[in-house]
CSV table of C-alpha atoms in Angstrom, one decimal:
chain,number,residue,atom,x,y,z
A,1,UNK,CA,2.8,-13.9,4.2
A,2,UNK,CA,6.0,-13.5,2.3
A,3,UNK,CA,7.8,-10.4,1.3
A,4,UNK,CA,6.3,-8.9,-1.9
A,5,UNK,CA,8.6,-9.0,-4.9
A,6,UNK,CA,9.7,-5.8,-6.6
A,7,UNK,CA,9.1,-6.9,-10.2
A,8,UNK,CA,6.0,-5.6,-11.9
A,9,UNK,CA,5.6,-2.8,-9.4
A,10,UNK,CA,5.7,0.9,-10.4
A,11,UNK,CA,8.5,3.1,-9.0
A,12,UNK,CA,6.8,5.1,-6.2
A,13,UNK,CA,10.0,6.5,-4.7
A,14,UNK,CA,8.8,10.1,-5.3
A,15,UNK,CA,6.2,9.5,-2.5
A,16,UNK,CA,8.9,9.2,0.1
A,17,UNK,CA,8.4,12.7,1.5
A,18,UNK,CA,7.9,12.9,5.3
A,19,UNK,CA,4.3,13.6,6.2
A,20,UNK,CA,3.1,12.7,2.7
A,21,UNK,CA,-0.5,11.2,2.6
A,22,UNK,CA,-1.0,8.4,0.1
A,23,UNK,CA,-4.6,7.7,-0.9
A,24,UNK,CA,-5.2,4.0,-1.7
A,25,UNK,CA,-8.2,2.1,-2.9
A,26,UNK,CA,-7.6,-1.5,-1.8
A,27,UNK,CA,-9.0,-4.7,-3.4
A,28,UNK,CA,-8.5,-7.8,-1.2
A,29,UNK,CA,-8.7,-11.4,-2.4
A,30,UNK,CA,-7.4,-10.4,-5.9
A,31,UNK,CA,-5.8,-12.9,-8.3
A,32,UNK,CA,-2.4,-11.2,-7.9
A,33,UNK,CA,-0.7,-8.4,-6.1
A,34,UNK,CA,-0.6,-5.2,-8.2
A,35,UNK,CA,-0.4,-1.4,-7.9
A,36,UNK,CA,-2.0,0.8,-10.6
A,37,UNK,CA,-2.1,4.6,-10.5
A,38,UNK,CA,-5.7,5.8,-10.5
A,39,UNK,CA,-7.6,9.0,-10.3
A,40,UNK,CA,-7.0,10.6,-6.9
A,41,UNK,CA,-4.5,8.0,-5.7
A,42,UNK,CA,-3.4,4.4,-6.1
A,43,UNK,CA,-5.4,1.2,-6.7
A,44,UNK,CA,-3.7,-1.6,-4.8
A,45,UNK,CA,-4.8,-5.3,-5.3
A,46,UNK,CA,-3.6,-7.9,-2.8
A,47,UNK,CA,-4.2,-11.6,-2.5
A,48,UNK,CA,-4.7,-11.5,1.2
A,49,UNK,CA,-8.2,-11.9,2.7
A,50,UNK,CA,-9.7,-9.0,4.7
A,51,UNK,CA,-9.6,-10.7,8.1
A,52,UNK,CA,-7.7,-9.7,11.2
A,53,UNK,CA,-5.9,-6.9,9.4
A,54,UNK,CA,-4.1,-9.3,7.0
A,55,UNK,CA,-5.2,-7.3,3.9
A,56,UNK,CA,-4.1,-4.0,5.5
A,57,UNK,CA,-0.7,-5.4,6.3
A,58,UNK,CA,-0.4,-6.8,2.7
A,59,UNK,CA,-1.3,-3.4,1.2
A,60,UNK,CA,1.2,-1.7,3.5
A,61,UNK,CA,4.0,-4.2,2.6
A,62,UNK,CA,3.3,-3.9,-1.2
A,63,UNK,CA,3.2,-0.1,-1.1
A,64,UNK,CA,6.5,0.0,0.9
A,65,UNK,CA,8.2,-2.4,-1.6
A,66,UNK,CA,7.1,-0.1,-4.5
A,67,UNK,CA,8.4,2.9,-2.6
A,68,UNK,CA,11.7,1.3,-1.8
A,69,UNK,CA,11.3,1.8,2.0
A,70,UNK,CA,10.5,-0.3,5.1
A,71,UNK,CA,6.9,-1.1,5.8
A,72,UNK,CA,7.4,0.4,9.3
A,73,UNK,CA,7.7,3.8,7.7
A,74,UNK,CA,4.1,3.7,6.5
A,75,UNK,CA,1.3,4.3,9.0
A,76,UNK,CA,-2.4,3.7,8.3
A,77,UNK,CA,-4.1,7.0,9.2
A,78,UNK,CA,-7.7,6.3,7.9
A,79,UNK,CA,-9.7,3.3,6.6
A,80,UNK,CA,-8.7,0.3,8.7
A,81,UNK,CA,-12.1,-1.3,7.9
A,82,UNK,CA,-12.7,0.4,4.5
A,83,UNK,CA,-11.5,-0.2,1.0
A,84,UNK,CA,-10.5,3.5,0.8
A,85,UNK,CA,-7.4,4.0,2.9
A,86,UNK,CA,-4.9,6.8,3.7
A,87,UNK,CA,-1.3,5.9,4.5
A,88,UNK,CA,1.2,8.4,5.8
A,89,UNK,CA,5.0,8.2,5.1
A,90,UNK,CA,6.9,8.8,8.4
A,91,UNK,CA,10.4,7.8,7.4
A,92,UNK,CA,13.4,9.8,6.4
A,93,UNK,CA,13.5,12.0,3.3
């Protein structure tokens, strides 16, 4: 899995607040990687298949790229086996 490209991603830098919970609705095996603001959170589509945590890691990497931070600053709090996920930003302000 390569590093997601920054083009065509919304600027989510305002979410880089320590302790901020980010609600995500994930769509694995999509045609292309994309992030769309939706009611109550973000809709994230990734091309990775939902096996062995590959889709979760792809969502985390794509979200981190849009936020302009490292993927290690995002922790999956809820939803490892669900399409509805909650990530928590743990990096610097």
